[in-house]
Every structure is written in structure tokens, then in C-alpha cells.
Short mmCIF file of C-alpha atoms in Angstrom, two decimals:
data_model
loop_
_atom_site.label_atom_id
_atom_site.label_comp_id
_atom_site.label_asym_id
_atom_site.label_seq_id
_atom_site.Cartn_x
_atom_site.Cartn_y
_atom_site.Cartn_z
CA MET D 23 -25.64 6.22 32.21
CA THR D 24 -26.68 9.50 30.66
CA ASP D 25 -30.05 9.89 29.01
CA LYS D 26 -28.61 11.42 25.87
CA VAL D 27 -26.83 10.11 22.82
CA GLN D 28 -23.97 11.97 21.23
CA PHE D 29 -25.06 12.17 17.60
CA GLU D 30 -22.56 13.05 14.91
CA LEU D 31 -23.20 13.55 11.24
CA VAL D 32 -20.08 13.69 9.12
CA SER D 33 -19.70 14.34 5.42
CA PRO D 34 -16.43 13.95 3.52
CA ALA D 35 -15.94 17.70 3.54
CA LYS D 36 -16.72 18.38 7.19
CA LEU D 37 -18.33 17.57 10.49
CA LEU D 38 -21.90 18.71 9.89
CA LEU D 39 -23.53 18.11 13.21
CA SER D 40 -22.42 17.05 16.63
CA GLU D 41 -24.91 17.30 19.42
CA GLU D 42 -26.55 15.51 22.30
CA VAL D 43 -29.92 14.11 21.37
CA GLU D 44 -32.55 12.02 23.07
CA MET D 45 -33.10 9.62 20.23
CA VAL D 46 -32.15 9.42 16.61
CA VAL D 47 -33.72 7.26 13.93
CA VAL D 48 -31.40 6.22 11.14
CA PRO D 49 -32.42 4.56 7.88
CA GLY D 50 -30.22 1.49 8.10
CA GLY D 51 -29.39 -0.79 5.21
CA GLU D 52 -31.70 -3.40 6.65
CA GLY D 53 -34.44 -1.17 7.92
CA ASP D 54 -34.72 1.91 10.09
CA PHE D 55 -33.36 1.74 13.57
CA GLY D 56 -33.63 4.05 16.52
CA VAL D 57 -30.68 4.79 18.75
CA LEU D 58 -31.25 5.44 22.41
CA PRO D 59 -28.56 5.61 25.07
CA GLY D 60 -27.10 2.19 25.79
CA HIS D 61 -27.58 0.82 22.30
CA THR D 62 -25.56 -2.28 21.38
CA PRO D 63 -22.36 -1.33 19.55
CA MET D 64 -23.00 -1.82 15.87
CA LEU D 65 -21.67 -1.04 12.44
CA THR D 66 -24.13 -0.79 9.60
CA THR D 67 -24.74 0.65 6.20
CA VAL D 68 -27.15 3.52 5.69
CA ARG D 69 -29.51 3.64 2.75
CA PRO D 70 -30.64 6.94 1.22
CA GLY D 71 -33.35 8.34 3.42
CA VAL D 72 -34.18 10.65 6.26
CA ILE D 73 -32.55 10.79 9.67
CA ASP D 74 -34.95 11.98 12.38
CA ILE D 75 -33.71 13.53 15.57
CA TYR D 76 -36.12 13.26 18.49
CA GLU D 77 -36.38 15.54 21.46
CA ASN D 78 -39.21 15.03 23.99
CA ASP D 79 -40.75 12.38 21.77
CA LYS D 80 -41.04 14.83 18.89
CA VAL D 81 -39.03 15.10 15.72
CA VAL D 82 -37.04 18.30 15.99
CA LYS D 83 -34.80 17.89 12.99
CA SER D 84 -34.93 15.82 9.85
CA ILE D 85 -31.95 15.43 7.59
CA PHE D 86 -31.92 13.71 4.24
CA VAL D 87 -28.75 11.67 3.74
CA VAL D 88 -27.39 9.70 0.83
CA GLY D 89 -25.41 6.58 1.36
CA GLY D 90 -23.00 5.97 4.12
CA PHE D 91 -22.38 4.13 7.30
CA ALA D 92 -23.41 4.35 10.89
CA GLU D 93 -21.28 3.47 13.81
CA VAL D 94 -23.23 3.06 17.01
CA SER D 95 -21.84 2.62 20.48
CA GLU D 96 -23.50 2.88 23.88
CA GLU D 97 -23.26 6.62 24.15
CA ARG D 98 -22.52 7.65 20.58
CA CYS D 99 -23.99 7.43 17.12
CA ALA D 100 -21.85 8.56 14.22
CA VAL D 101 -23.23 8.66 10.71
CA LEU D 102 -20.88 9.02 7.78
CA ALA D 103 -22.88 10.30 4.86
CA GLU D 104 -21.80 11.25 1.40
CA GLU D 105 -24.46 13.89 1.16
CA ALA D 106 -26.64 15.47 3.79
CA ILE D 107 -29.34 18.06 3.29
CA ALA D 108 -31.85 19.33 5.84
CA VAL D 109 -35.29 18.17 4.73
CA GLU D 110 -36.71 21.70 4.69
CA ASP D 111 -34.04 22.68 2.18
CA LEU D 112 -34.99 19.96 -0.26
CA ASN D 113 -36.50 21.01 -3.51
CA ARG D 114 -38.93 18.83 -5.38
CA ASP D 115 -37.86 20.02 -8.82
CA ASP D 116 -34.21 19.30 -8.08
CA ALA D 117 -35.11 15.87 -6.80
CA GLU D 118 -37.14 15.07 -9.87
CA SER D 119 -34.52 16.25 -12.30
CA ARG D 120 -32.04 14.14 -10.40
CA LEU D 121 -34.31 11.14 -10.73
CA GLN D 122 -34.55 11.80 -14.45
CA LYS D 123 -30.78 11.99 -14.76
CA ALA D 124 -30.32 8.81 -12.76
CA ASN D 125 -32.73 7.00 -15.06
CA ASP D 126 -30.84 8.20 -18.10
CA ALA D 127 -27.55 7.15 -16.59
CA LEU D 128 -28.89 3.69 -15.91
CA THR D 129 -30.00 3.25 -19.51
CA ALA D 130 -26.64 4.52 -20.73
CA ALA D 131 -24.58 2.37 -18.35
CA ASP D 132 -22.47 -0.05 -20.36
CA ASN D 133 -20.47 -1.87 -17.71
CA ASP D 134 -21.10 -3.41 -14.33
CA ILE D 135 -19.66 -0.68 -12.22
CA ALA D 136 -21.35 2.13 -14.09
CA LYS D 137 -24.58 0.23 -13.71
CA GLN D 138 -24.01 -0.24 -9.99
CA VAL D 139 -23.35 3.45 -9.58
CA ALA D 140 -26.37 4.42 -11.63
CA GLU D 141 -28.60 2.09 -9.63
CA ARG D 142 -27.37 3.59 -6.42
CA GLU D 143 -27.94 7.07 -7.74
CA LEU D 144 -31.44 6.06 -8.77
CA LEU D 145 -32.20 4.85 -5.25
CA ALA D 146 -30.83 8.09 -3.83
CA ALA D 147 -32.96 10.15 -6.18
CA GLU D 148 -36.08 8.13 -5.41
CA ALA D 149 -35.50 8.57 -1.71
CA MET D 150 -35.00 12.27 -2.26
CA VAL D 151 -38.31 12.61 -4.08
CA ALA D 152 -39.99 10.62 -1.33
CA ALA D 153 -38.45 12.84 1.32
CA CYS D 154 -39.81 15.91 -0.45
CA GLY D 155 -43.29 14.56 -0.45
CA ALA D 156 -43.22 13.75 3.24
CA MET G 30 29.70 53.37 -17.10
CA PRO G 31 26.11 52.11 -16.95
CA ASN G 32 23.61 54.36 -18.60
CA LEU G 33 21.43 56.22 -16.10
CA LYS G 34 18.28 55.77 -18.10
CA ASP G 35 18.81 52.03 -18.55
CA LEU G 36 19.34 51.62 -14.82
CA LYS G 37 16.15 53.50 -14.09
CA ILE G 38 14.21 51.24 -16.44
CA ARG G 39 15.64 48.13 -14.82
CA ILE G 40 14.81 49.33 -11.32
CA ASP G 41 11.23 50.03 -12.37
CA SER G 42 10.88 46.64 -13.95
CA VAL G 43 12.18 44.82 -10.89
CA LYS G 44 9.86 46.89 -8.74
CA SER G 45 6.81 45.89 -10.71
CA THR G 46 7.88 42.23 -10.56
CA GLN G 47 8.19 42.59 -6.83
CA LYS G 48 4.68 43.94 -6.65
CA ILE G 49 3.39 40.91 -8.51
CA THR G 50 5.25 38.40 -6.37
CA SER G 51 4.18 40.02 -3.14
CA ALA G 52 0.56 40.06 -4.31
CA MET G 53 0.84 36.37 -5.21
CA LYS G 54 2.24 35.70 -1.80
CA MET G 55 -0.73 37.36 -0.15
CA VAL G 56 -3.17 35.41 -2.31
CA ALA G 57 -1.40 32.16 -1.53
CA ALA G 58 -1.47 32.92 2.17
CA ALA G 59 -5.20 33.53 2.10
CA LYS G 60 -5.82 30.37 0.06
CA LEU G 61 -3.55 28.42 2.35
CA ARG G 62 -5.65 29.31 5.33
CA LYS G 63 -8.77 28.18 3.52
CA ALA G 64 -7.14 25.00 2.29
CA GLN G 65 -5.86 24.18 5.73
CA MET G 66 -9.34 24.62 7.14
CA SER G 67 -10.95 22.37 4.59
CA ALA G 68 -8.25 19.75 5.09
CA GLU G 69 -8.91 19.86 8.80
CA SER G 70 -12.68 19.65 8.51
CA ALA G 71 -12.33 16.62 6.24
CA ARG G 72 -10.42 14.81 8.91
CA PRO G 73 -13.28 13.48 11.11
CA TYR G 74 -14.83 11.59 8.20
CA ALA G 75 -11.56 10.10 7.06
CA GLU G 76 -10.62 9.10 10.58
CA ARG G 77 -13.88 7.34 11.29
CA MET G 78 -13.78 5.66 7.93
CA GLU G 79 -10.29 4.43 8.66
CA ALA G 80 -11.34 3.15 12.04
CA MET G 81 -14.17 1.19 10.46
CA VAL G 82 -12.01 -0.26 7.72
CA GLY G 83 -9.38 -1.10 10.29
CA ALA G 84 -11.90 -2.87 12.50
CA LEU G 85 -13.35 -4.82 9.61
CA ALA G 86 -10.05 -5.61 8.00
CA LYS G 87 -8.86 -7.25 11.19
CA SER G 88 -11.59 -9.80 10.98
CA PHE G 89 -10.40 -10.70 7.49
CA ASP G 90 -6.80 -10.99 8.52
CA GLY G 91 -5.35 -14.05 6.84
CA VAL G 92 -8.77 -15.30 5.81
CA ASP G 93 -9.49 -16.29 2.24
CA GLY G 94 -12.28 -14.55 0.43
CA ALA G 95 -11.47 -11.04 1.54
CA PRO G 96 -12.60 -8.46 -1.04
CA GLU G 97 -10.05 -7.83 -3.75
CA LEU G 98 -9.89 -4.11 -3.05
CA LEU G 99 -8.51 -5.01 0.36
CA ALA G 100 -6.43 -8.08 -0.28
CA GLY G 101 -5.45 -7.46 -3.90
CA ASN G 102 -6.02 -9.82 -6.77
CA GLY G 103 -2.82 -11.71 -6.18
CA LYS G 104 -0.83 -10.02 -8.93
CA ASP G 105 1.30 -6.93 -9.10
CA ASP G 106 2.14 -6.70 -12.79
CA ASN G 107 0.16 -3.66 -13.74
CA HIS G 108 0.63 -0.53 -11.71
CA LEU G 109 -1.35 2.64 -11.79
CA ILE G 110 0.14 5.80 -10.38
CA VAL G 111 -2.14 8.69 -9.58
CA LEU G 112 0.01 11.77 -9.57
CA VAL G 113 -1.49 14.64 -7.65
CA ALA G 114 0.23 17.90 -8.53
CA SER G 115 -0.88 21.44 -9.28
CA ASP G 116 -2.27 23.13 -12.38
CA ARG G 117 -0.09 26.18 -12.06
CA GLY G 118 3.56 26.77 -11.59
CA LEU G 119 5.41 29.44 -9.62
CA CYS G 120 5.35 27.39 -6.48
CA GLY G 121 9.01 26.55 -5.99
CA GLY G 122 10.02 22.92 -5.98
CA PHE G 123 6.49 21.68 -5.41
CA ASN G 124 5.96 20.09 -8.81
CA ALA G 125 9.61 19.35 -9.51
CA ASN G 126 9.93 17.28 -6.35
CA ILE G 127 6.87 15.21 -6.93
CA GLY G 128 7.78 14.84 -10.60
CA ARG G 129 11.21 13.54 -9.75
CA PHE G 130 9.78 11.09 -7.26
CA ALA G 131 7.23 9.85 -9.77
CA ARG G 132 9.82 9.43 -12.53
CA ASN G 133 12.07 7.42 -10.23
CA LYS G 134 9.17 5.26 -9.21
CA ILE G 135 8.09 4.66 -12.79
CA ALA G 136 11.63 3.80 -13.83
CA GLU G 137 11.99 1.45 -10.89
CA LEU G 138 8.77 -0.37 -11.68
CA GLN G 139 9.55 -0.59 -15.38
CA ASN G 140 12.99 -1.98 -14.64
CA ALA G 141 11.33 -4.64 -12.55
CA GLY G 142 9.32 -5.60 -15.63
CA LYS G 143 5.99 -4.17 -14.52
CA SER G 144 3.72 -2.18 -16.72
CA VAL G 145 3.00 1.30 -15.45
CA LYS G 146 0.20 3.71 -16.21
CA VAL G 147 -0.08 7.22 -14.90
CA LEU G 148 -3.16 9.26 -14.20
CA CYS G 149 -2.34 12.91 -13.63
CA ILE G 150 -4.37 15.25 -11.52
CA GLY G 151 -3.06 18.68 -12.35
CA ARG G 152 -1.37 19.88 -15.50
CA LYS G 153 2.06 20.38 -13.99
CA GLY G 154 2.29 16.78 -12.93
CA ARG G 155 1.79 15.70 -16.52
CA ASP G 156 4.45 18.14 -17.72
CA GLN G 157 6.91 16.56 -15.31
CA VAL G 158 6.38 13.03 -16.54
CA ARG G 159 5.55 13.61 -20.19
CA ARG G 160 9.02 13.99 -21.63
CA GLN G 161 10.43 10.76 -20.27
CA PHE G 162 7.37 8.57 -19.93
CA GLY G 163 4.83 10.22 -22.21
CA ASP G 164 3.44 6.88 -23.38
CA THR G 165 2.47 5.87 -19.85
CA ILE G 166 0.10 8.77 -19.29
CA LEU G 167 -3.51 7.70 -19.51
CA ASP G 168 -5.15 11.01 -18.93
CA THR G 169 -4.77 14.35 -17.25
CA MET G 170 -7.40 16.04 -15.21
CA GLU G 171 -7.12 19.78 -14.98
CA ASN G 172 -8.72 22.48 -12.90
CA LEU G 173 -9.86 20.06 -10.24
CA THR G 174 -8.04 21.79 -7.46
CA LYS G 175 -8.49 25.34 -8.68
CA ASN G 176 -10.55 26.41 -5.69
CA GLY G 177 -9.88 23.54 -3.38
CA ALA G 178 -10.78 19.93 -3.91
CA ILE G 179 -14.37 18.80 -4.34
CA TYR G 180 -15.47 15.42 -3.09
CA SER G 181 -17.49 14.49 -6.16
CA ASP G 182 -14.37 14.89 -8.32
CA ALA G 183 -12.49 12.52 -6.05
CA ASP G 184 -15.42 10.16 -6.30
CA ASP G 185 -15.31 10.22 -10.10
CA ILE G 186 -11.61 9.47 -10.11
CA ALA G 187 -12.09 6.65 -7.63
CA LEU G 188 -14.83 5.19 -9.81
CA ARG G 189 -12.56 5.26 -12.80
CA ILE G 190 -9.77 3.54 -10.89
CA ARG G 191 -12.17 0.92 -9.59
CA THR G 192 -13.47 0.23 -13.07
CA MET G 193 -9.93 -0.33 -14.30
CA PHE G 194 -9.20 -2.57 -11.35
CA GLU G 195 -12.27 -4.73 -11.82
CA GLU G 196 -11.60 -5.08 -15.51
CA GLY G 197 -8.15 -6.34 -14.68
CA GLU G 198 -6.28 -3.49 -16.33
CA ILE G 199 -4.45 -2.68 -13.13
CA ASP G 200 -3.43 -4.69 -10.09
CA VAL G 201 -1.91 -2.09 -7.82
CA CYS G 202 -2.75 1.57 -7.46
CA THR G 203 -0.60 4.14 -5.72
CA VAL G 204 -1.39 7.78 -5.14
CA ILE G 205 1.59 10.11 -5.03
CA TYR G 206 0.92 13.46 -3.47
CA ASN G 207 2.54 16.23 -1.48
CA LYS G 208 1.69 15.76 2.14
CA PHE G 209 1.10 18.93 4.07
CA VAL G 210 3.57 19.07 6.94
CA SER G 211 3.50 22.77 7.69
CA ALA G 212 3.02 25.99 5.78
CA ILE G 213 6.63 25.87 4.66
CA ALA G 214 7.23 22.14 4.44
CA GLN G 215 5.76 19.50 2.17
CA GLU G 216 6.65 15.89 1.88
CA VAL G 217 6.22 13.76 -1.23
CA THR G 218 4.24 10.75 -0.05
CA PRO G 219 3.25 7.57 -1.87
CA LEU G 220 0.03 6.03 -0.62
CA GLN G 221 -1.03 2.62 -1.79
CA VAL G 222 -4.80 2.52 -2.17
CA ILE G 223 -5.30 -0.79 -4.02
CA PRO G 224 -4.88 -3.19 -2.34
CA PHE G 225 -5.53 -1.05 0.68
CA ALA G 226 -2.64 -1.19 3.11
CA VAL G 227 -4.34 -1.80 6.42
CA ASP G 228 -1.32 -1.45 8.66
CA GLN G 229 -1.37 2.29 7.96
CA VAL G 230 -4.53 2.62 9.97
CA GLU G 231 -4.36 -0.10 12.52
CA THR G 232 -2.02 1.72 14.84
CA ALA G 233 -4.42 4.60 15.25
CA GLU G 234 -7.18 2.17 16.01
CA GLU G 235 -5.32 0.45 18.77
CA GLU G 236 -4.79 3.66 20.64
CA THR G 237 -8.46 4.41 20.94
CA GLN G 238 -9.88 0.96 21.50
CA ASP G 239 -8.44 -1.59 23.81
CA GLY G 240 -10.73 -4.58 23.47
CA ASP G 241 -11.05 -6.89 20.53
CA LEU G 242 -12.97 -4.89 17.98
CA LYS G 243 -14.55 -7.81 16.29
CA ALA G 244 -16.24 -8.82 19.49
CA LEU G 245 -17.22 -5.25 20.18
CA TYR G 246 -19.44 -4.58 17.22
CA GLU G 247 -22.46 -6.12 15.72
CA TYR G 248 -22.55 -5.95 11.98
CA GLU G 249 -25.65 -5.37 9.97
CA PRO G 250 -25.73 -6.66 7.26
CA SER G 251 -22.74 -9.03 7.33
CA GLU G 252 -19.13 -7.93 7.62
CA GLU G 253 -18.52 -8.87 3.99
CA ASP G 254 -21.37 -6.70 2.78
CA ILE G 255 -20.32 -3.71 4.81
CA LEU G 256 -16.75 -4.05 3.69
CA GLU G 257 -17.86 -4.24 0.10
CA GLU G 258 -19.64 -0.92 0.52
CA LEU G 259 -16.95 0.59 2.62
CA LEU G 260 -13.91 -0.08 0.48
CA PRO G 261 -14.95 1.80 -2.66
CA ARG G 262 -15.93 4.70 -0.51
CA ASN G 263 -12.69 4.53 1.35
CA LEU G 264 -10.89 4.78 -1.98
CA SER G 265 -12.75 8.01 -2.76
CA VAL G 266 -11.95 9.38 0.66
CA GLN G 267 -8.26 8.60 0.35
CA ILE G 268 -8.09 10.32 -3.02
CA PHE G 269 -10.08 13.26 -1.71
CA ARG G 270 -7.70 13.57 1.17
CA ALA G 271 -4.68 13.44 -1.11
CA MET G 272 -6.20 16.22 -3.19
CA LEU G 273 -6.90 18.36 -0.15
CA GLU G 274 -3.42 17.88 1.24
CA SER G 275 -1.87 18.55 -2.11
CA PHE G 276 -3.84 21.75 -2.51
CA ALA G 277 -2.81 23.00 0.91
CA SER G 278 0.80 22.06 0.19
CA GLU G 279 0.68 23.87 -3.12
CA GLN G 280 -0.44 27.07 -1.50
CA GLY G 281 2.19 26.71 1.19
CA ALA G 282 4.90 26.11 -1.39
CA ARG G 283 3.76 29.04 -3.46
CA MET G 284 3.69 31.30 -0.46
CA ALA G 285 7.25 30.37 0.46
CA ALA G 286 8.45 30.70 -3.13
CA MET G 287 6.85 34.10 -3.57
CA ASP G 288 8.20 35.27 -0.24
CA ASN G 289 11.66 34.39 -1.46
CA ALA G 290 11.09 36.05 -4.80
CA THR G 291 9.88 39.23 -3.13
CA ARG G 292 12.93 39.29 -0.91
CA ASN G 293 15.28 38.67 -3.83
CA ALA G 294 13.64 41.45 -5.78
CA GLY G 295 14.16 43.76 -2.82
CA GLU G 296 17.85 42.93 -2.70
CA MET G 297 18.16 43.48 -6.40
CA ILE G 298 16.47 46.85 -6.16
CA ASP G 299 18.85 47.87 -3.38
CA GLY G 300 21.86 46.87 -5.48
CA LEU G 301 20.58 48.61 -8.56
CA THR G 302 19.68 51.76 -6.66
CA LEU G 303 23.20 51.90 -5.28
CA THR G 304 24.69 51.60 -8.77
CA TYR G 305 22.20 54.17 -10.02
CA ASN G 306 23.16 56.70 -7.32
CA ARG G 307 26.85 56.15 -7.90
CA ALA G 308 26.40 56.65 -11.61
CA ARG G 309 24.41 59.80 -10.98
CA GLN G 310 27.06 61.17 -8.64
CA ALA G 311 29.82 60.36 -11.10
CA ALA G 312 27.91 62.16 -13.81
CA ILE G 313 27.48 65.25 -11.63
CA THR G 314 31.15 65.20 -10.64
CA SER G 315 32.32 64.99 -14.20
CA GLU G 316 29.96 67.80 -15.20
CA LEU G 317 31.33 69.96 -12.40
CA ILE G 318 34.89 69.26 -13.46
CA GLU G 319 33.99 70.26 -16.99
CA ILE G 320 32.43 73.56 -15.82
CA ILE G 321 35.31 74.40 -13.49
CA SER G 322 37.98 73.62 -16.02
CA GLY G 323 36.01 75.66 -18.55
CA ALA G 324 35.90 78.60 -16.16
CA GLU G 325 39.61 78.30 -15.40
CA ALA G 326 40.48 78.37 -19.07
CA LEU G 327 38.88 81.80 -19.44
#
């Protein structure tokens, strides 16, 4: 068994990242989880939040992702994200204006699906603001 | 005898047309390369998504209570056709082919007593359907594929389709688009997205995984919950993919059409130049004869 995990981050438009990492922490739908080599195969949802990539027990890269899925196998971890932005590229003003917009959309939502979408957007925006502060 | 001046004017006009078509060909070739690249880079996401849906769908095979986006709502009375075409013409049979296919499909469904609605992506698709089935067109979205497809647009369209599905306005949704085969070949392809046809993806899955997938994965949260999240997103991805493929096909078709046009213009110029030279020679000859016979008369 190797001591590295093949981590892949994919957005609808392209393959963003594909590299060998020591450990990666993914914000799962039911709580954060870390992936080390030999992880149980698993399929899970990903909530808006920050993915941390560890190298020598230190975070070397943090990426903010919105919504998606993670597919984990013993030697691989693939995250499908709708949006992915490196944390250092996040902008607090953008995040806050997005939060504002999401709030407006939620008030304006007049059917179930629009409401669902607005709620999801609100969560994404909140996570984005939180990621900026961190 | 054709007038020399008129011929000259015609030759010039054909030449300037040729310049335009050859420039368009170059532009299409450059855009094609870009479109091909973006279609290729979108592939990993779509493939993994398909693998996941395939794995999950298997566990719902024949089981009641599967999500409606996957299993359908048991009816097929109301059809929605999403017609992905281009905004601009001058791309050969690209829009005509897909338009013909769509019209046949609409007629077929209507003859079977189903109600049909059409959502057009791209102005030219609407133009193709409007005359015969104008009342079926719900809406037309323009300028979406001007500079290549954008995922958020696909997402918006998917949301709209989902809303209609959940409100019971439609039962079945099919995307018709031009599949990119090669730079010179496109294929009109219908793709059923609601209910999602799983057998399209299962074959690919079986090649990569040999064990039973259900036993292979742990699901967190439950399979139902993941599938519920996954299916709407899968719809967006399928539409996004159709848009990307269609855009690449459009550029390919335009490149081929403009290549032809440039060649035809070249042939025309050759023909006209020949006529022009003959006419010029004939004019000189007759002038000479006039001078000589004038001199002889003296």
C-alpha cells in the first residue's frame, strides 16, 4: 500500500486538480472527514466548505468548494464540485454580496424548488463568508 | 457577348465573398479547437457523475420508491423537447438536420396523442420549428453558446425543467443535440434526461468495476439522499454536455461549410476569369480587324 492518496478535484468545466497527497479533509454532508490511504470505499455528499490538503501534517492548500459529491476508494479520493475557489483568492466583499443576494432570493422564492435552490445558495454564501474569515 | 466591365465587377464581388468565407473558416477553426478542448475537459466530471448515478441506480433497480427523476412518474403524456441548435446560420446543414429531426419527432409524438412542448436553445432551432409547430414553443434562449457553453446557464435550464417536472407539466424530457463525432461529422442525437435512462451509462461502469458496486461502497448519508442530490445535478451536467457538444459541432459544421464555399468561389472566379479573358481577346481581335480593314480601304 502506498502512503499517498490520489486526490482529484473536478468541476463541470474541467479537471481542476489531480495530485498525490498525504491526507485530505473534505467537508462531508454529515460532517468533515479525512481521507488517508486505505480509506473504506464511500460515496457521500459534500456541503459548502473548505477542503484542506495536508502534507507533513500541515495544511498546504485550502480550497473552498460549493456543493458536490465525493467518491472515496482505498487509493483515490475524487471530489465533484460545482464551484471551487482557492481560499486565498476568496474575497470578503464578494462573499457578503452573495450572501445578500441569496437572502433576497429566498424571500422572493415562490415555489418549492426555487426555495430549495435559494436555501442551498444561502448555505453556500454563508460558508463562503466563513471561509473568508478563517 | 458579355460586357467586359460587368464581368470585372462580378469577379471582384465573388473575390470579396471568398475573402469573407475564408475568414469565417479560419475563425470557425480556431473556435472549434477551443470548443473541442472545453468539451474534453468537461468529460472527467460527467464520467464520474455517470459512474455514481449508475452505481446508485443499480441498487434501485426494480425497487419501488426510486426518485421520480430516475424512474419517471409513471406517465408519458406530456413531452418536453429541449432543442439545442445554434444562434447563427452559415453552418451548412447543422440547423436544418436537427430541425428536421425535431419536427419529425414532434409530429410522431403528436400523432400518438401526446402533448409536446419545445424549449429552444439557440435562435436557429426556433426558426426551424416555428413555422410548423409554433404553438409548441415555450421559450427560446439566445446567446447562450456565443462563446462556448457556461455551466451556470445549463444549471438554470435544468432548474426550469425540474420545476416543470415537479409541477406535473411534463412527464418526459428529451434533449436533442448535435453530437460531435469529428470536425467534419455531426450526428443528431436524442438524449432522454427525464426519466434518466440508466442503461446508457451502465455499460461504461461494468468495464471499470468488476465487483458488485452496491457492496463496494458505503453511502453517507443514505443512498436515497445521495441520489436525490445527484439526479438534479446530473440533469444539469447532461444539458451542459449537450451544449458543449453542440457548440463544437456547430463550429465544425461551419468550418466545413465555409471551406466548401471558399472552394466554390474559387471555381467561380476561375470560370469568370476565363470568360473575361476570352471576351477581352475577342474585343482586341475585332478592333484589329477594324483597323486592318480600314487601312486596306485606303
